[in-house]
Coordinates of N, CA and C in Angstrom, one line a residue:
Chain A
X1 N 6.7 14.5 -9.2 CA 7.6 14.5 -8.1 C 7.2 13.4 -7.2
X2 N 8.3 12.8 -6.6 CA 8.0 11.7 -5.7 C 7.3 12.2 -4.4
X3 N 6.2 11.6 -4.1 CA 5.5 12.0 -2.9 C 6.1 11.5 -1.6
X4 N 6.5 10.2 -1.7 CA 7.1 9.5 -0.5 C 8.4 9.0 -0.9
X5 N 9.4 9.3 0.0 CA 10.8 8.8 -0.3 C 11.3 8.0 0.9
X6 N 11.7 6.8 0.6 CA 12.3 5.9 1.5 C 13.7 5.7 1.0
X7 N 14.7 6.2 1.6 CA 16.1 6.2 1.1 C 16.8 4.9 1.4
X8 N 16.3 4.1 2.3 CA 17.0 2.9 2.7 C 16.4 1.7 2.1
X9 N 17.0 1.2 1.0 CA 16.5 -0.1 0.4 C 16.6 -1.3 1.3
X10 N 17.6 -1.3 2.2 CA 17.8 -2.4 3.1 C 18.4 -1.9 4.4
X11 N 18.0 -2.6 5.5 CA 18.5 -2.3 6.8 C 18.7 -3.6 7.6
X12 N 19.7 -3.5 8.4 CA 20.0 -4.7 9.3 C 20.0 -4.2 10.7
X13 N 19.4 -5.0 11.6 CA 19.4 -4.7 13.0 C 19.6 -5.9 13.8
X14 N 20.3 -5.8 14.9 CA 20.5 -6.9 15.9 C 19.3 -7.1 16.6
X15 N 19.0 -8.4 16.9 CA 17.8 -8.7 17.7 C 17.9 -8.0 19.0
X16 N 16.7 -7.5 19.5 CA 16.5 -6.8 20.7 C 17.0 -5.3 20.7
X17 N 17.6 -4.9 19.5 CA 18.0 -3.5 19.4 C 16.8 -2.7 18.7
X18 N 16.9 -1.4 18.8 CA 15.9 -0.6 18.1 C 16.5 -0.2 16.7
X19 N 15.5 0.1 15.8 CA 15.9 0.5 14.5 C 14.9 1.6 14.0
X20 N 15.5 2.5 13.2 CA 14.7 3.6 12.6 C 14.6 3.5 11.1
X21 N 13.5 3.4 10.6 CA 13.3 3.4 9.1 C 12.8 4.8 8.7
X22 N 13.5 5.3 7.7 CA 13.3 6.7 7.3 C 12.2 6.8 6.3
X23 N 11.5 7.9 6.4 CA 10.5 8.3 5.4 C 10.3 9.8 5.3
X24 N 10.4 10.3 4.2 CA 10.1 11.8 4.0 C 9.0 11.9 2.9
X25 N 8.2 12.9 3.0 CA 7.1 13.1 2.1 C 7.0 14.5 1.6
X26 N 6.2 14.7 0.6 CA 6.1 16.0 0.0 C 4.6 16.2 -0.3
X27 N 4.1 17.2 0.2 CA 2.7 17.6 -0.1 C 2.5 19.1 0.3
X28 N 1.6 19.7 -0.4 CA 1.2 21.1 -0.2 C -0.1 21.1 0.6
X29 N -0.8 20.0 0.7 CA -2.0 20.0 1.4 C -1.8 20.1 2.9
X30 N -2.6 20.9 3.6 CA -2.5 21.1 5.1 C -2.9 19.8 5.9
X31 N -3.8 19.0 5.3 CA -4.3 17.9 6.0 C -4.0 16.6 5.2
X32 N -3.3 15.7 5.9 CA -2.9 14.5 5.3 C -2.7 13.4 6.4
X33 N -2.6 12.2 5.9 CA -2.3 11.1 6.9 C -1.1 10.3 6.4
X34 N -0.4 9.8 7.4 CA 0.8 9.0 7.1 C 0.6 7.6 7.7
X35 N 1.0 6.6 6.9 CA 0.9 5.2 7.3 C 2.2 4.5 7.2
X36 N 2.3 3.5 8.0 CA 3.4 2.5 7.8 C 2.7 1.1 7.8
X37 N 3.2 0.3 6.8 CA 2.8 -1.0 6.6 C 4.0 -2.0 6.6
X38 N 3.7 -3.2 7.0 CA 4.7 -4.2 7.0 C 4.3 -5.3 6.0
X39 N 5.2 -5.7 5.2 CA 4.8 -6.7 4.2 C 5.8 -7.9 4.4
X40 N 5.3 -9.0 5.0 CA 6.2 -10.2 5.1 C 6.2 -10.9 3.7
X41 N 7.0 -12.0 3.7 CA 7.2 -12.7 2.4 C 5.9 -13.2 1.8
X42 N 4.9 -13.4 2.7 CA 3.6 -13.9 2.2 C 2.8 -12.9 1.3
X43 N 3.2 -11.6 1.3 CA 2.6 -10.6 0.4 C 1.5 -9.8 1.1
X44 N 1.0 -10.2 2.2 CA 0.0 -9.4 2.8 C 0.6 -8.1 3.3
X45 N -0.3 -7.1 3.4 CA 0.1 -5.8 3.9 C -0.5 -5.6 5.3
X46 N 0.4 -5.5 6.3 CA -0.1 -5.4 7.7 C 0.1 -3.9 8.1
X47 N -1.1 -3.3 8.5 CA -1.0 -1.9 9.0 C -0.3 -1.9 10.3
X48 N 0.6 -0.9 10.5 CA 1.3 -0.8 11.7 C 0.9 0.4 12.5
X49 N 0.9 1.6 11.9 CA 0.7 2.8 12.6 C 0.2 3.9 11.7
X50 N -0.5 4.9 12.3 CA -1.0 6.0 11.5 C -0.8 7.3 12.3
X51 N -0.4 8.3 11.5 CA -0.2 9.7 12.1 C -1.0 10.7 11.2
X52 N -1.8 11.4 11.9 CA -2.5 12.5 11.2 C -1.7 13.8 11.2
X53 N -1.8 14.6 10.2 CA -1.0 15.8 10.1 C -1.3 16.8 11.3
X54 N -2.5 16.7 11.9 CA -2.8 17.6 12.9 C -2.6 17.0 14.3
X55 N -2.2 15.8 14.3 CA -2.0 15.1 15.6 C -0.9 15.8 16.4
X56 N -1.2 16.1 17.6 CA -0.2 16.8 18.4 C 1.0 15.9 18.9
X57 N 0.6 14.7 19.1 CA 1.6 13.8 19.7 C 2.0 12.7 18.6
X58 N 3.2 12.2 18.7 CA 3.7 11.2 17.9 C 2.9 9.9 18.2
X59 N 2.5 9.2 17.1 CA 1.7 8.0 17.3 C 2.6 6.9 17.8
X60 N 2.0 6.0 18.7 CA 2.7 4.8 19.2 C 1.7 3.7 19.2
X61 N 2.3 2.5 18.8 CA 1.5 1.3 18.8 C 2.4 0.2 19.3
X62 N 2.4 -0.1 20.5 CA 3.2 -1.2 21.0 C 4.7 -0.9 20.8
X63 N 5.4 -1.8 20.1 CA 6.8 -1.5 19.8 C 7.1 -0.6 18.7
X64 N 6.0 -0.1 18.1 CA 6.2 0.8 16.9 C 5.9 2.3 17.4
X65 N 6.7 3.2 17.0 CA 6.4 4.6 17.2 C 6.8 5.3 15.9
X66 N 6.1 6.4 15.7 CA 6.4 7.2 14.6 C 7.0 8.6 15.0
X67 N 8.2 8.8 14.5 CA 8.9 10.1 14.8 C 8.4 11.1 13.8
X68 N 7.4 11.9 14.1 CA 6.8 12.8 13.2 C 7.4 14.2 13.3
X69 N 8.1 14.6 12.3 CA 8.7 16.0 12.3 C 8.1 16.7 11.1
X70 N 7.0 17.5 11.5 CA 6.2 18.1 10.4 C 7.0 19.1 9.6
X71 N 7.8 19.9 10.3 CA 8.6 20.9 9.6 C 9.6 20.3 8.6
X72 N 10.1 19.2 8.9 CA 11.1 18.5 8.1 C 10.4 17.6 7.1
X73 N 9.1 17.4 7.3 CA 8.3 16.5 6.4 C 8.9 15.1 6.5
X74 N 9.1 14.6 7.7 CA 9.6 13.3 7.9 C 8.7 12.5 8.8
X75 N 8.6 11.2 8.6 CA 7.7 10.4 9.4 C 8.4 9.0 9.6
X76 N 9.5 9.0 10.3 CA 10.3 7.8 10.5 C 9.6 6.8 11.5
X77 N 9.8 5.6 11.1 CA 9.2 4.5 12.0 C 10.3 4.0 12.9
X78 N 10.0 3.9 14.1 CA 11.0 3.4 15.1 C 10.4 2.0 15.6
X79 N 11.2 1.0 15.5 CA 10.8 -0.3 16.0 C 11.8 -0.6 17.2
X80 N 11.2 -0.8 18.4 CA 12.0 -1.0 19.5 C 12.1 -2.5 19.8
X81 N 13.2 -3.0 20.4 CA 13.3 -4.4 20.8 C 13.0 -5.3 19.7
X82 N 13.8 -5.2 18.6 CA 13.5 -5.9 17.4 C 13.5 -7.4 17.6
X83 N 12.6 -8.0 16.9 CA 12.4 -9.5 17.0 C 12.7 -10.1 15.6
X84 N 13.0 -11.4 15.6 CA 13.3 -12.0 14.3 C 12.1 -11.9 13.3
X85 N 10.9 -11.9 13.9 CA 9.7 -11.8 13.1 C 9.4 -10.5 12.5
X86 N 10.3 -9.5 12.9 CA 10.2 -8.2 12.3 C 10.8 -8.1 10.9
X87 N 11.5 -9.1 10.5 CA 12.2 -9.1 9.2 C 11.1 -9.1 8.1
X88 N 11.1 -8.1 7.3 CA 10.0 -7.9 6.3 C 10.3 -6.7 5.5
X89 N 9.5 -6.4 4.5 CA 9.5 -5.1 3.8 C 8.6 -4.1 4.6
X90 N 9.0 -2.9 4.7 CA 8.2 -1.9 5.4 C 8.0 -0.7 4.4
X91 N 6.7 -0.4 4.3 CA 6.3 0.7 3.4 C 5.7 1.9 4.1
X92 N 6.2 3.1 3.7 CA 5.6 4.3 4.2 C 4.6 4.8 3.2
X93 N 3.5 5.4 3.6 CA 2.5 5.8 2.7 C 1.8 7.1 3.2
X94 N 1.3 7.9 2.3 CA 0.7 9.1 2.6 C -0.6 9.3 1.9
X95 N -1.6 9.8 2.5 CA -2.9 10.1 1.8 C -3.1 11.6 2.0
X96 N -3.4 12.3 0.8 CA -3.8 13.7 0.8 C -5.3 13.7 1.1
X97 N -5.6 14.1 2.3 CA -7.0 14.0 2.8 C -7.8 15.1 2.1
X98 N -7.3 16.2 1.8 CA -8.0 17.3 1.2 C -7.9 17.4 -0.3
X99 N -7.1 16.5 -0.8 CA -6.9 16.5 -2.3 C -7.6 15.4 -2.9
X100 N -7.0 14.7 -3.8 CA -7.7 13.6 -4.5 C -7.9 12.4 -3.7
X101 N -7.4 12.4 -2.5 CA -7.5 11.3 -1.5 C -6.8 10.0 -2.0
X102 N -5.8 10.3 -2.8 CA -5.0 9.1 -3.3 C -4.0 8.7 -2.2
X103 N -3.5 7.5 -2.3 CA -2.6 6.9 -1.3 C -1.3 6.7 -2.0
X104 N -0.2 7.4 -1.6 CA 1.1 7.3 -2.2 C 2.0 6.4 -1.3
X105 N 2.6 5.5 -2.0 CA 3.6 4.6 -1.2 C 5.0 4.9 -1.6
X106 N 5.9 4.7 -0.6 CA 7.3 4.7 -0.9 C 7.7 3.4 -1.5
X107 N 9.0 3.3 -1.8 CA 9.5 2.1 -2.5 C 9.9 1.0 -1.5
X108 N 9.8 1.3 -0.2 CA 10.0 0.3 0.8 C 11.4 0.1 1.3
X109 N 11.5 -0.4 2.5 CA 12.8 -0.8 3.1 C 12.7 -2.2 3.6
X110 N 13.7 -3.0 3.2 CA 13.8 -4.4 3.6 C 14.6 -4.4 4.9
X111 N 13.9 -4.8 6.0 CA 14.5 -4.9 7.3 C 14.9 -6.4 7.5
X112 N 16.1 -6.6 7.9 CA 16.5 -8.0 8.3 C 17.0 -7.9 9.8
X113 N 16.4 -8.7 10.6 CA 16.8 -8.8 12.0 C 17.8 -9.9 12.2
X114 N 18.9 -9.6 12.7 CA 20.0 -10.6 12.9 C 20.0 -11.2 14.3
X115 N 20.0 -12.5 14.4 CA 19.9 -13.1 15.7 C 21.2 -12.9 16.5
Chain B
X1 N 11.7 6.8 -11.8 CA 11.5 5.5 -11.4 C 10.2 4.9 -12.0
X2 N 10.1 3.6 -11.7 CA 8.9 2.9 -12.2 C 7.6 3.5 -11.7
X3 N 6.6 3.4 -12.5 CA 5.3 4.0 -12.1 C 4.2 3.0 -12.4
X4 N 3.3 2.9 -11.4 CA 2.1 2.1 -11.6 C 0.9 3.0 -11.6
X5 N 0.1 3.0 -12.5 CA -1.1 3.9 -12.6 C -2.4 3.1 -12.5
X6 N -3.3 3.7 -11.7 CA -4.6 3.1 -11.6 C -5.7 4.1 -12.1
X7 N -6.7 3.5 -12.7 CA -7.8 4.3 -13.3 C -9.1 3.5 -13.1
X8 N -10.2 4.1 -12.7 CA -10.2 5.5 -12.3 C -9.8 5.7 -10.8
X9 N -9.5 6.9 -10.4 CA -9.1 7.1 -9.1 C -10.3 7.2 -8.1
X10 N -11.5 7.6 -8.7 CA -12.7 7.6 -8.0 C -13.8 7.1 -8.9
X11 N -14.7 6.3 -8.4 CA -15.9 5.9 -9.1 C -17.1 5.7 -8.2
X12 N -18.2 6.2 -8.7 CA -19.4 6.0 -8.0 C -20.4 5.3 -8.9
X13 N -21.0 4.2 -8.3 CA -21.9 3.5 -9.2 C -23.1 3.1 -8.4
X14 N -24.1 2.6 -9.1 CA -25.4 2.2 -8.5 C -25.2 0.7 -8.1
X15 N -25.9 0.3 -7.1 CA -25.9 -1.1 -6.6 C -26.4 -2.0 -7.8
X16 N -25.7 -3.1 -8.0 CA -26.1 -4.0 -9.0 C -25.3 -3.9 -10.3
X17 N -24.6 -2.8 -10.4 CA -23.8 -2.6 -11.6 C -22.4 -3.1 -11.4
X18 N -21.6 -3.3 -12.5 CA -20.2 -3.7 -12.4 C -19.3 -2.6 -12.7
X19 N -18.2 -2.6 -12.0 CA -17.2 -1.6 -12.1 C -15.8 -2.2 -12.4
X20 N -15.1 -1.6 -13.4 CA -13.8 -2.1 -13.8 C -12.7 -1.1 -13.3
X21 N -11.7 -1.6 -12.7 CA -10.5 -0.8 -12.3 C -9.3 -1.3 -13.0
X22 N -8.6 -0.4 -13.6 CA -7.4 -0.8 -14.3 C -6.1 -0.5 -13.6
X23 N -5.1 -1.3 -13.7 CA -3.8 -1.1 -13.1 C -2.8 -1.3 -14.2
X24 N -2.0 -0.3 -14.5 CA -1.0 -0.4 -15.5 C 0.4 -0.1 -15.0
X25 N 1.3 -0.9 -15.4 CA 2.7 -0.6 -15.2 C 3.2 0.2 -16.4
X26 N 3.7 1.5 -16.1 CA 3.9 2.4 -17.2 C 5.3 2.2 -17.9
X27 N 6.3 1.8 -17.2 CA 7.6 1.7 -17.9 C 8.3 0.4 -17.5
X28 N 7.6 -0.6 -17.2 CA 8.2 -1.9 -17.0 C 7.1 -3.0 -17.2
X29 N 7.6 -4.2 -17.4 CA 6.7 -5.3 -17.6 C 6.5 -6.0 -16.3
X30 N 5.3 -6.2 -16.0 CA 4.9 -6.8 -14.7 C 4.2 -8.1 -14.9
X31 N 4.9 -9.3 -14.7 CA 4.2 -10.5 -14.9 C 3.3 -10.8 -13.7
X32 N 3.6 -10.1 -12.7 CA 2.7 -10.3 -11.5 C 2.3 -9.0 -10.9
X33 N 1.0 -8.9 -10.7 CA 0.4 -7.7 -10.0 C -0.4 -8.2 -8.8
X34 N -0.6 -7.3 -7.9 CA -1.3 -7.6 -6.7 C -2.4 -6.6 -6.5
X35 N -3.6 -7.1 -6.0 CA -4.7 -6.3 -5.7 C -5.0 -6.3 -4.2
X36 N -5.2 -5.1 -3.6 CA -5.4 -5.0 -2.2 C -6.7 -4.2 -2.0
X37 N -7.3 -4.4 -0.8 CA -8.5 -3.6 -0.5 C -8.1 -3.0 0.9
X38 N -8.4 -1.7 1.0 CA -8.1 -1.1 2.3 C -9.4 -0.9 3.1
X39 N -9.4 -1.4 4.3 CA -10.6 -1.3 5.1 C -10.5 0.0 6.0
X40 N -11.6 0.4 6.6 CA -11.7 1.7 7.3 C -10.6 1.8 8.4
X41 N -10.2 0.7 9.0 CA -9.2 0.8 10.1 C -7.8 0.7 9.5
X42 N -7.7 1.2 8.3 CA -6.4 1.4 7.7 C -5.7 0.1 7.2
X43 N -6.1 -1.1 7.6 CA -5.4 -2.3 7.1 C -5.6 -2.5 5.6
X44 N -4.6 -3.0 5.0 CA -4.6 -3.3 3.6 C -4.7 -4.8 3.4
X45 N -5.7 -5.3 2.8 CA -5.9 -6.7 2.7 C -5.5 -7.2 1.3
X46 N -4.7 -8.2 1.2 CA -4.3 -8.7 -0.1 C -5.5 -9.5 -0.6
X47 N -6.0 -9.2 -1.8 CA -7.2 -9.9 -2.3 C -6.7 -11.0 -3.2
X48 N -5.8 -10.7 -4.1 CA -5.4 -11.7 -5.1 C -4.1 -11.3 -5.7
X49 N -3.5 -12.3 -6.3 CA -2.3 -12.1 -7.1 C -2.6 -12.4 -8.5
X50 N -2.3 -11.4 -9.3 CA -2.7 -11.4 -10.8 C -1.5 -11.9 -11.6
X51 N -1.6 -12.9 -12.3 CA -0.5 -13.5 -13.1 C -0.8 -13.4 -14.6
X52 N 0.1 -12.8 -15.3 CA -0.1 -12.6 -16.8 C -0.2 -13.9 -17.5
X53 N -1.3 -14.0 -18.2 CA -1.5 -15.2 -19.0 C -2.1 -16.4 -18.3
X54 N -2.3 -16.3 -17.0 CA -2.9 -17.4 -16.3 C -4.0 -16.8 -15.3
X55 N -4.6 -17.8 -14.6 CA -5.6 -17.4 -13.7 C -5.0 -16.7 -12.4
X56 N -5.8 -15.8 -11.9 CA -5.3 -15.1 -10.7 C -5.4 -16.1 -9.5
X57 N -4.6 -15.8 -8.5 CA -4.6 -16.6 -7.3 C -5.3 -15.7 -6.2
X58 N -6.4 -16.2 -5.7 CA -7.2 -15.4 -4.7 C -6.9 -15.8 -3.3
X59 N -6.9 -14.9 -2.4 CA -6.7 -15.1 -1.0 C -8.0 -15.7 -0.4
X60 N -7.8 -16.4 0.6 CA -9.0 -17.1 1.3 C -10.0 -16.0 1.7
X61 N -11.2 -16.3 1.4 CA -12.3 -15.4 1.7 C -12.7 -14.4 0.7
X62 N -11.9 -14.4 -0.4 CA -12.2 -13.4 -1.5 C -12.9 -14.2 -2.6
X63 N -14.1 -13.7 -2.9 CA -14.9 -14.4 -3.9 C -14.4 -14.1 -5.3
X64 N -13.9 -15.1 -6.0 CA -13.4 -14.9 -7.3 C -14.4 -14.5 -8.4
X65 N -15.7 -15.0 -8.2 CA -16.7 -14.6 -9.1 C -17.2 -13.2 -8.9
X66 N -16.9 -12.6 -7.7 CA -17.3 -11.3 -7.4 C -16.3 -10.3 -7.8
X67 N -15.0 -10.7 -7.7 CA -13.9 -9.8 -8.0 C -13.1 -10.5 -9.1
X68 N -13.5 -10.1 -10.4 CA -12.9 -10.7 -11.5 C -11.6 -10.0 -11.8
X69 N -10.5 -10.8 -12.0 CA -9.2 -10.3 -12.3 C -8.7 -10.8 -13.6
X70 N -8.3 -9.9 -14.5 CA -7.8 -10.2 -15.8 C -6.4 -9.6 -16.0
X71 N -5.4 -10.4 -16.3 CA -4.1 -9.9 -16.5 C -3.7 -10.2 -17.9
X72 N -4.3 -9.5 -18.9 CA -4.2 -9.8 -20.3 C -2.9 -9.5 -20.9
X73 N -2.1 -8.6 -20.4 CA -0.9 -8.2 -21.0 C 0.1 -8.0 -19.9
X74 N 1.4 -7.8 -20.3 CA 2.5 -7.6 -19.3 C 2.4 -6.2 -18.6
X75 N 1.5 -5.4 -19.0 CA 1.5 -4.0 -18.4 C 0.1 -3.7 -17.9
X76 N -0.9 -4.6 -18.0 CA -2.2 -4.3 -17.6 C -2.9 -5.4 -16.8
X77 N -3.4 -5.1 -15.7 CA -4.3 -6.0 -14.9 C -5.6 -5.2 -14.6
X78 N -6.7 -5.9 -14.7 CA -8.0 -5.2 -14.4 C -8.7 -6.0 -13.3
X79 N -9.3 -5.2 -12.4 CA -10.2 -5.8 -11.4 C -11.6 -5.3 -11.6
X80 N -12.5 -6.3 -11.8 CA -13.9 -5.9 -12.0 C -14.7 -6.4 -10.8
X81 N -15.4 -5.4 -10.2 CA -16.3 -5.7 -9.1 C -17.7 -5.9 -9.7
X82 N -18.1 -7.1 -9.7 CA -19.4 -7.5 -10.4 C -20.6 -7.3 -9.4
X83 N -21.7 -6.9 -10.0 CA -22.9 -6.7 -9.2 C -22.6 -6.1 -7.8
X84 N -22.0 -4.9 -7.9 CA -21.5 -4.2 -6.7 C -22.6 -3.9 -5.7
X85 N -22.3 -4.0 -4.5 CA -23.2 -3.6 -3.4 C -22.6 -2.6 -2.5
X86 N -23.3 -1.9 -1.7 CA -22.7 -0.9 -0.9 C -21.6 -1.4 0.0
X87 N -21.6 -2.6 0.4 CA -20.5 -3.1 1.3 C -19.2 -3.3 0.5
X88 N -19.3 -3.2 -0.8 CA -18.1 -3.3 -1.7 C -17.4 -1.9 -1.7
X89 N -18.1 -0.9 -1.2 CA -17.5 0.4 -1.2 C -16.2 0.4 -0.4
X90 N -15.1 0.8 -1.0 CA -13.8 0.7 -0.4 C -12.7 1.3 -1.2
X91 N -11.5 1.3 -0.8 CA -10.4 1.8 -1.5 C -9.6 0.6 -2.0
X92 N -9.4 0.5 -3.3 CA -8.8 -0.6 -3.9 C -7.4 -0.2 -4.5
X93 N -6.4 -0.9 -4.2 CA -5.1 -0.5 -4.7 C -4.3 -1.7 -5.3
X94 N -3.5 -1.4 -6.3 CA -2.8 -2.5 -6.9 C -1.3 -2.2 -6.8
X95 N -0.5 -3.2 -7.0 CA 0.9 -3.0 -7.0 C 1.5 -4.0 -8.0
X96 N 2.7 -3.7 -8.5 CA 3.4 -4.5 -9.5 C 4.8 -4.6 -9.2
X97 N 5.4 -5.7 -9.4 CA 6.8 -5.9 -9.1 C 7.6 -5.8 -10.4
X98 N 8.7 -5.0 -10.4 CA 9.6 -4.8 -11.5 C 10.6 -5.9 -11.4
X99 N 10.3 -7.1 -11.9 CA 11.2 -8.2 -11.8 C 12.4 -8.0 -12.7
X100 N 12.2 -7.4 -13.8 CA 13.3 -7.3 -14.8 C 14.5 -6.4 -14.2
X101 N 14.2 -5.5 -13.4 CA 15.2 -4.6 -12.9 C 15.6 -4.8 -11.5
X102 N 15.0 -4.0 -10.6 CA 15.4 -4.0 -9.2 C 14.6 -4.9 -8.4
X103 N 13.5 -5.4 -8.9 CA 12.6 -6.3 -8.1 C 11.7 -5.5 -7.1
X104 N 11.8 -4.2 -7.2 CA 11.0 -3.4 -6.3 C 9.5 -3.5 -6.6
X105 N 8.8 -3.3 -5.5 CA 7.3 -3.3 -5.6 C 6.8 -1.9 -5.7
X106 N 6.0 -1.6 -6.7 CA 5.5 -0.2 -6.9 C 4.0 -0.3 -6.8
X107 N 3.4 0.8 -6.1 CA 2.0 0.8 -5.9 C 1.3 1.8 -6.8
X108 N 0.1 1.5 -7.2 CA -0.8 2.5 -7.8 C -1.3 3.4 -6.7
X109 N -2.0 4.5 -7.2 CA -2.5 5.5 -6.3 C -3.8 5.1 -5.7
X110 N -4.4 4.0 -6.1 CA -5.6 3.6 -5.5 C -6.9 4.1 -6.2
X111 N -7.9 3.3 -6.0 CA -9.2 3.7 -6.6 C -10.3 3.6 -5.5
X112 N -11.0 4.7 -5.4 CA -12.0 4.7 -4.3 C -13.4 4.4 -5.0
X113 N -14.0 3.3 -4.6 CA -15.3 2.9 -5.1 C -16.3 3.2 -4.1
X114 N -17.4 3.9 -4.5 CA -18.6 4.1 -3.7 C -19.8 3.6 -4.4
X115 N -20.4 2.6 -3.8 CA -21.6 2.0 -4.3 C -22.8 2.5 -3.6
X116 N -23.7 3.1 -4.4 CA -24.9 3.8 -3.8 C -26.1 2.8 -3.7

């Protein structure tokens, strides 16, 4: 079964607007971690934000925030005030901390910021 | 959907030994595979791009004699950490692009290397 699901293969957003990238996950482990990575055309993977399953508050890092809804098993990434440089692939990932410690990636969402 | 498999998922070795990690695309042919290393602060660093039938392209700062990459077939790339040291302990992950179909990038589940 798919561990991480990203249902949006592509998204467009106007510059300076906010955008939400969806991510749902599936795990039976009580302890896990959720990650978001940005991959520009160069291929590198840039870590954006992390949310632990026991964290009480939603994670925020600058213009990035994670809308963590544990009961719905969703971990959507919100990018505020989009910039042209935000155009890239975005990957959601999950690690089962108490299980085999594997890292599962979604298939990614290609974000295009329109000037 | 397409699946990329890594083996082993966990390996513990003694300092000075070599360790091989395999990355397989299970239901598509991958002419290009990528190897990453995840550091403790969650960042995922691209180490090299593995090209089937030719030499891998290494990122700046990655020792090619230390991290040997072999992409011998369209479904298999291997990363060999030679003469491993404790500082090589890390999480290594590969990905492969399904160029024939959707062009999506699929990730393996990663391999955690611990060097004693």
